[in-house]
Coordinates of C-alpha atoms in Angstrom, one line a residue:
M180 CA -5.1 158.6 102.4
D181 CA -6.9 160.7 99.8
I182 CA -4.8 163.8 99.7
A183 CA -6.9 165.3 97.0
A184 CA -9.7 165.7 99.5
F185 CA -7.6 167.9 101.8
P186 CA -8.5 171.6 102.1
D187 CA -6.4 173.9 100.1
D188 CA -4.9 175.7 103.1
I189 CA -3.6 172.4 104.5
L190 CA -2.0 171.6 101.1
S191 CA -0.1 174.9 101.1
D192 CA 2.7 173.2 103.1
V193 CA 2.4 169.6 101.9
C194 CA 5.0 166.9 101.6
L195 CA 4.9 165.2 98.2
F196 CA 6.5 161.8 97.7
L197 CA 7.0 160.8 94.1
D198 CA 7.7 157.5 92.3
E199 CA 8.1 155.1 95.1
P200 CA 6.5 154.3 98.5
T201 CA 8.5 156.0 101.3
L202 CA 8.3 156.5 105.0
G203 CA 5.4 158.7 106.0
S204 CA 1.7 158.9 105.5
L205 CA 1.6 160.5 102.1
R206 CA 2.5 159.0 98.8
L207 CA 2.0 160.4 95.3
T208 CA 3.0 159.0 91.9
S209 CA 4.0 161.4 89.2
G210 CA 0.6 161.0 87.5
R211 CA -1.2 161.8 90.6
F212 CA 1.0 164.9 91.1
H213 CA 0.0 166.1 87.6
R214 CA -3.7 165.8 88.6
L215 CA -3.1 167.7 91.9
A216 CA -1.0 170.4 90.3
S217 CA -3.9 171.4 88.2
R218 CA -6.0 172.2 91.3
P219 CA -6.2 175.7 92.8
F220 CA -4.1 174.6 95.9
H221 CA -0.9 175.4 94.1
R222 CA -1.6 179.1 94.4
N223 CA -0.7 178.9 98.1
L224 CA 2.0 176.3 97.9
Q225 CA 5.3 177.6 99.3
T226 CA 6.9 174.3 100.3
L227 CA 7.5 171.4 98.0
R228 CA 9.4 168.3 99.2
L229 CA 10.3 165.7 96.6
H230 CA 11.8 162.5 97.7
L231 CA 13.0 161.0 94.5
M232 CA 13.9 157.4 94.8
R233 CA 15.8 157.2 91.5
S234 CA 19.1 158.7 90.5
D235 CA 17.6 160.9 87.8
L236 CA 15.5 164.1 88.4
A237 CA 13.1 163.6 85.6
H238 CA 10.1 164.2 87.8
L239 CA 11.0 167.8 88.1
S240 CA 9.3 168.2 84.7
A241 CA 6.0 167.7 86.6
V242 CA 6.7 170.9 88.4
A243 CA 7.8 172.8 85.4
A244 CA 4.7 171.8 83.5
F245 CA 2.7 174.2 85.7
P246 CA 4.3 177.7 85.6
A247 CA 2.1 179.1 88.3
L248 CA 3.2 176.3 90.7
A249 CA 6.9 176.6 89.8
A250 CA 6.7 180.4 90.4
A251 CA 5.0 180.0 93.8
I252 CA 7.6 177.6 95.3
R253 CA 10.0 179.3 97.6
R254 CA 11.2 176.2 99.5
L255 CA 12.3 173.0 97.9
D256 CA 13.6 169.9 99.6
L257 CA 15.1 167.2 97.4
V258 CA 16.5 163.9 98.7
V259 CA 18.2 161.9 96.0
P260 CA 19.8 158.6 97.3
H261 CA 23.0 157.2 95.9
Y262 CA 22.1 155.2 92.8
N263 CA 18.8 153.3 92.7
I264 CA 18.8 151.9 96.3
T265 CA 15.1 151.0 96.3
S266 CA 15.6 148.1 93.9
R267 CA 18.2 146.7 96.3
L268 CA 16.2 147.3 99.4
S269 CA 13.1 145.5 98.3
A270 CA 14.7 142.1 98.1
A271 CA 14.5 141.0 101.8
P272 CA 11.5 140.8 104.1
H273 CA 13.3 142.1 107.2
G274 CA 14.8 145.4 108.3
N275 CA 13.4 148.6 107.0
E276 CA 13.6 150.6 103.8
T277 CA 16.3 152.9 105.0
G278 CA 18.6 150.2 106.3
L279 CA 18.6 151.8 109.8
G280 CA 17.1 150.5 113.0
R281 CA 17.5 151.5 116.6
D282 CA 19.9 154.1 117.8
N283 CA 22.6 151.9 119.1
D284 CA 25.9 152.0 117.2
D285 CA 24.4 154.2 114.5
N286 CA 27.8 155.8 113.9
D287 CA 29.5 152.5 113.2
P288 CA 28.9 151.3 109.7
T289 CA 30.2 147.8 110.5
S290 CA 27.9 147.3 113.5
G291 CA 24.5 145.6 113.3
G292 CA 23.0 148.1 115.7
G293 CA 22.2 150.6 113.0
G294 CA 20.9 148.0 110.6
G295 CA 17.1 147.8 111.0
G296 CA 17.5 145.2 113.7
G297 CA 19.9 143.2 111.6
G298 CA 17.7 140.2 111.7
D299 CA 18.9 138.8 108.4
H300 CA 22.2 137.8 109.9
P301 CA 22.3 134.4 111.6
R302 CA 24.2 135.7 114.7
H303 CA 21.4 138.1 115.7
G304 CA 19.2 135.3 117.0
A305 CA 15.5 135.0 117.8
A306 CA 15.6 137.6 120.6
R307 CA 16.5 140.5 118.2
L308 CA 14.0 139.2 115.7
A309 CA 11.3 139.3 118.3
H310 CA 12.3 142.8 119.4
R311 CA 12.1 144.0 115.8
E312 CA 8.6 142.7 115.5
R313 CA 7.6 144.9 118.4
E314 CA 8.8 148.0 116.5
P315 CA 6.3 150.4 114.8
A316 CA 5.1 149.3 111.4
T317 CA 6.8 152.2 109.7
R318 CA 10.1 150.8 110.9
R319 CA 9.6 147.4 109.4
L320 CA 9.4 148.2 105.7
P321 CA 11.1 145.7 103.3
G322 CA 14.8 146.1 103.1
L323 CA 18.2 144.9 104.1
S324 CA 20.1 145.6 107.3
W325 CA 22.9 148.2 107.1
K326 CA 25.5 145.6 108.1
T327 CA 24.5 143.3 105.2
L328 CA 24.6 146.2 102.8
W329 CA 28.0 147.3 104.1
N330 CA 29.5 143.9 103.8
Q331 CA 27.9 142.7 100.5
A332 CA 27.2 145.9 98.5
R333 CA 30.0 148.0 99.8
H334 CA 30.8 149.4 96.4
T335 CA 27.4 151.1 96.0
W336 CA 27.0 152.6 99.5
C337 CA 28.6 155.2 101.6
V338 CA 28.2 157.2 104.8
V339 CA 26.3 159.9 102.9
C340 CA 23.7 157.5 101.7
R341 CA 23.3 156.2 105.2
S342 CA 22.7 159.8 106.5
I343 CA 20.0 160.4 103.9
A344 CA 18.3 157.2 104.9
H345 CA 18.7 158.1 108.5
A346 CA 16.8 161.4 107.9
R347 CA 13.9 159.5 106.4
V348 CA 13.6 157.4 109.6
R349 CA 14.1 160.3 111.9
P350 CA 13.1 163.6 110.1
R351 CA 14.9 165.7 112.7
A352 CA 18.2 164.6 111.3
L353 CA 17.7 167.1 108.5
S354 CA 15.8 169.7 110.5
W355 CA 18.6 172.3 110.2
F356 CA 18.4 172.1 106.4
Q357 CA 14.6 172.1 106.2
D358 CA 13.7 174.5 108.9
T359 CA 16.5 177.0 108.8
L360 CA 17.4 177.2 105.1
G361 CA 14.4 175.6 103.6
C362 CA 15.9 173.9 100.6
S363 CA 18.0 170.8 100.8
L364 CA 19.6 168.9 97.9
T365 CA 21.3 166.2 99.9
T366 CA 23.0 163.5 97.9
N367 CA 26.1 161.5 97.6
G368 CA 25.5 161.9 94.0
I369 CA 25.6 165.5 93.1
C370 CA 28.8 164.4 91.5
D371 CA 27.3 161.1 90.4
H372 CA 23.8 162.1 89.4
L373 CA 23.4 165.7 88.2
H374 CA 25.9 165.5 85.3
N375 CA 23.7 162.8 83.8
L376 CA 20.7 165.1 83.4
G377 CA 19.5 165.7 79.9
P378 CA 18.7 169.1 78.3
G379 CA 15.0 168.8 79.2
E380 CA 15.7 167.9 82.8
L381 CA 18.1 170.8 83.1
A382 CA 15.4 173.1 81.8
S383 CA 13.0 171.7 84.4
L384 CA 15.7 172.2 87.1
H385 CA 16.1 175.8 86.0
D386 CA 12.4 176.6 86.2
V387 CA 12.2 175.2 89.7
L388 CA 15.4 176.8 91.1
R389 CA 15.4 180.2 89.7
G390 CA 12.7 181.4 92.2
L391 CA 14.3 180.0 95.3
R392 CA 15.5 182.2 98.1
A393 CA 17.2 179.5 100.2
F394 CA 19.3 176.6 99.1
S395 CA 21.4 173.9 100.9
V396 CA 23.5 171.3 99.3
S397 CA 25.6 168.6 101.0
F398 CA 27.7 166.6 98.7
A399 CA 30.5 164.2 99.2
P400 CA 32.9 161.6 97.8
P401 CA 32.3 158.0 98.9
V402 CA 34.0 156.9 102.1
D403 CA 37.1 155.8 100.3
L404 CA 37.3 157.0 96.7
W405 CA 40.1 154.7 95.9
N406 CA 38.5 151.5 97.2
I407 CA 34.8 152.0 96.2
R408 CA 34.1 151.1 92.6
N409 CA 31.5 152.6 90.3
E410 CA 28.4 150.4 90.3
L411 CA 27.8 150.7 86.5
G412 CA 31.2 150.5 84.9
G413 CA 33.2 148.7 87.6
E414 CA 36.0 151.3 87.2
M415 CA 37.7 153.2 90.1
A416 CA 35.8 156.2 91.2
D417 CA 37.3 159.5 90.0
P418 CA 38.4 161.4 93.2
D419 CA 38.0 164.8 91.6
H420 CA 34.5 164.4 90.0
P421 CA 35.1 167.2 87.5
K422 CA 31.7 166.8 85.9
G423 CA 30.0 167.1 89.3
V424 CA 31.9 170.2 90.1
E425 CA 30.9 171.8 86.9
M426 CA 27.3 170.9 87.5
M427 CA 27.4 172.3 91.0
R428 CA 28.7 175.6 89.6
H429 CA 25.9 175.5 87.0
V430 CA 23.2 174.9 89.6
L431 CA 24.4 177.8 91.7
G432 CA 24.2 180.0 88.7
L433 CA 20.5 179.2 88.3
M434 CA 19.6 181.1 91.5
P435 CA 20.5 184.7 91.1
D436 CA 18.1 185.9 93.8
L437 CA 19.3 183.4 96.4
R438 CA 19.4 184.9 100.0
R439 CA 20.6 181.9 102.1
L440 CA 23.2 179.3 101.0
H441 CA 24.6 176.4 102.8
L442 CA 27.5 174.4 101.2
H443 CA 28.8 171.3 102.9
V444 CA 31.4 168.7 101.8
Y445 CA 31.2 165.5 103.7
N446 CA 34.3 163.3 104.5
A447 CA 36.8 166.0 103.6
S448 CA 40.1 165.0 105.1
F449 CA 42.6 167.9 105.7
R450 CA 45.3 165.9 107.4
G451 CA 48.7 166.0 105.8
D452 CA 50.0 168.3 103.1
H453 CA 48.5 166.5 100.1
T454 CA 46.7 168.6 97.4
P455 CA 43.0 168.6 98.1
P456 CA 40.6 167.2 95.5
E457 CA 38.8 169.6 93.2
Y458 CA 35.5 169.2 94.9
C459 CA 36.9 170.3 98.2
T460 CA 38.2 173.6 96.8
L461 CA 35.5 176.2 97.1
A462 CA 36.8 178.4 94.2
T463 CA 36.0 175.5 91.8
V464 CA 32.4 175.2 93.1
M465 CA 31.4 178.8 93.6
R466 CA 32.9 181.9 92.1
A467 CA 33.7 184.7 94.5
A468 CA 31.5 187.1 92.5
D469 CA 28.5 184.8 92.3
L470 CA 25.2 185.1 94.1
L471 CA 25.6 188.7 95.1
A472 CA 22.2 188.9 96.8
L473 CA 23.3 186.5 99.5
E474 CA 22.4 187.5 103.1
E475 CA 23.5 184.3 104.9
L476 CA 26.4 182.1 103.9
T477 CA 27.5 178.8 105.6
L478 CA 30.6 177.0 104.4
R479 CA 31.7 173.6 105.7
G480 CA 34.5 171.3 104.7
F481 CA 36.1 173.3 101.9
C482 CA 39.6 174.4 101.2
V483 CA 39.9 178.1 100.6
S484 CA 42.7 180.7 100.2
E485 CA 42.9 184.1 101.9
K486 CA 42.6 185.9 98.6
Y487 CA 39.5 184.1 97.6
M488 CA 37.8 184.7 100.9
V489 CA 38.7 188.4 101.0
D490 CA 37.3 188.8 97.4
L491 CA 34.2 186.9 98.4
L492 CA 33.5 189.1 101.4
R493 CA 34.2 192.3 99.5
A494 CA 31.9 191.3 96.6
H495 CA 28.9 190.3 98.8
T496 CA 27.9 193.6 100.2
S497 CA 24.5 192.3 101.2
L498 CA 25.9 189.5 103.5
R499 CA 24.7 189.7 107.1
Y500 CA 25.6 186.3 108.5
L501 CA 28.7 184.2 107.9
C502 CA 29.4 180.7 109.2
L503 CA 32.8 179.1 108.6
E504 CA 33.2 175.6 109.9
R505 CA 35.9 173.0 109.2
L506 CA 37.6 175.1 106.5
R507 CA 41.2 174.7 105.6
L508 CA 43.2 177.7 104.6
T509 CA 45.6 176.8 101.8
A510 CA 47.4 180.2 101.6
G511 CA 47.4 183.3 103.7
S512 CA 46.2 184.0 107.2
W513 CA 42.8 183.6 108.9
D514 CA 43.5 186.9 110.7
N515 CA 43.2 188.8 107.4
V516 CA 40.0 186.9 106.4
L517 CA 38.4 187.8 109.7
F518 CA 39.5 191.4 109.4
A519 CA 37.9 191.5 106.0
A520 CA 34.6 190.3 107.5
C521 CA 34.8 192.9 110.2
Q522 CA 35.7 195.8 107.9
A523 CA 33.0 195.0 105.4
G524 CA 30.5 196.7 107.7
N525 CA 27.5 194.7 106.4
I526 CA 28.3 191.4 108.2
K527 CA 26.6 191.5 111.6
R528 CA 27.3 187.9 112.9
V529 CA 30.1 185.4 112.4
R530 CA 30.3 181.8 113.5
L531 CA 33.6 180.1 113.6
S532 CA 34.4 176.4 114.3
G533 CA 37.4 174.2 113.4
L534 CA 39.4 176.6 111.2
W535 CA 42.4 174.8 109.8
T536 CA 45.7 176.1 108.5
L537 CA 48.3 174.2 106.7
Q538 CA 49.8 173.3 110.1
G539 CA 46.6 172.0 111.6
V540 CA 43.4 173.1 113.3
T541 CA 43.3 176.5 114.8
K542 CA 41.6 176.2 118.2
T543 CA 43.5 178.8 120.1
P544 CA 45.5 181.2 117.9
Q545 CA 49.2 181.1 118.7
S546 CA 50.4 184.0 116.6
C547 CA 47.8 186.8 116.9
T548 CA 48.8 190.4 116.8
T549 CA 47.2 193.2 118.8
S550 CA 45.1 194.1 115.7
S551 CA 43.7 190.6 115.2
P552 CA 40.0 190.1 115.8
E553 CA 40.6 186.3 116.0
A554 CA 42.4 186.8 119.4
Y555 CA 39.4 188.7 120.6
I556 CA 37.0 186.1 119.3
S557 CA 38.8 183.2 121.0
R558 CA 39.5 184.8 124.3
R559 CA 36.6 187.2 124.9
K560 CA 33.9 185.0 123.5
M561 CA 34.8 181.8 125.4
R562 CA 35.4 179.2 122.7
I563 CA 35.2 178.8 119.0
G564 CA 31.8 177.7 117.9
R565 CA 29.9 180.5 119.5
T566 CA 28.1 183.0 117.2
I567 CA 29.6 186.4 117.7
S568 CA 28.5 189.8 116.7
C569 CA 30.8 191.8 114.4
T570 CA 29.5 195.0 115.9
T571 CA 31.2 194.1 119.2
L572 CA 34.6 193.5 117.7
P573 CA 37.1 196.2 118.6
T574 CA 39.0 198.2 116.0
P575 CA 42.8 198.1 116.1
G576 CA 44.3 199.9 119.1
T577 CA 41.1 200.0 121.2
R578 CA 40.7 198.6 124.7
G579 CA 40.1 194.9 125.1
Q580 CA 42.7 193.5 122.8
R581 CA 46.0 192.1 123.8
A582 CA 48.8 190.3 122.1
T583 CA 49.4 186.6 122.6

């Protein structure tokens, strides 16, 4: 497909793939991108999707080389797989590039159902091989089955890598990131990749990010930080990833005009009374007084304290929508956090789901007072997980509240 022949209005929302062939009908090398970026179409370009198949982000310099293009971008989708998976996936003639196949058993990393048909395992037999041959051509790219990768290259793969690959086979898997927030930096390696950037690459990243209005980042440790070894050095993975946390804080500081932010930690376990790792503590990733222009904030999988959340809500006077999901409160009460959200006045909608305390998950509050909006939320709005309007929350002493 000769994308250079497309009309400029079609290229205003184009999906650019750099460096390696990927799923989809469009492929651009970095040199081709340089040639296209000099064309007038960049004046209308609002969406830029870069699927980088290597662990570095060097190709962002191609965007920064054209200031008009970098200034026009308001939506950026980055997908950075864990390490250089394409070199591993090009070795076998069966399966597909993503290591995923049909929908059966996709949630089980040890099953062959999610492994691109799994035809490289002797137990799968001729029937499954024949079935895979009937799949669409885009599902038969060179690669290894997920089961083989899990068993033979377990130290270089994790659930997050699999979810990124899953999104390339079925684009709807990231539809919330791409359609709602617009910008998605989805990687197992925000802790493993970004701290390796050089000064020039950081400058390129700054040029691209500073004009963004929406940003979503999902980062995670491997499945088991204490059993998965680093591919390069063979040493045990650091469960706290201090360099990655510092880089995440630095990246957020590059977007002062951000309006919508989604932060998500995968695989965060809150069971037990152990001290949470540093990457799970929101205060180490985002300062309470950062990004004051935010209008929508979604937090998932973090540990927070009451004081931090109250300071965050008081500082962000422009906040209109707040989503709290799978958060663990390390100190204080959720009642006071919710009251701070209601009393702020600027927050119009709140979504709550799976709020944890030190004692466990809070599904139905057991110790609510008559002045607690949490009791009203859980009883009057059916179940946690529904989006509620702060304008309908009663003030203390008004009709509609009752003690538990």
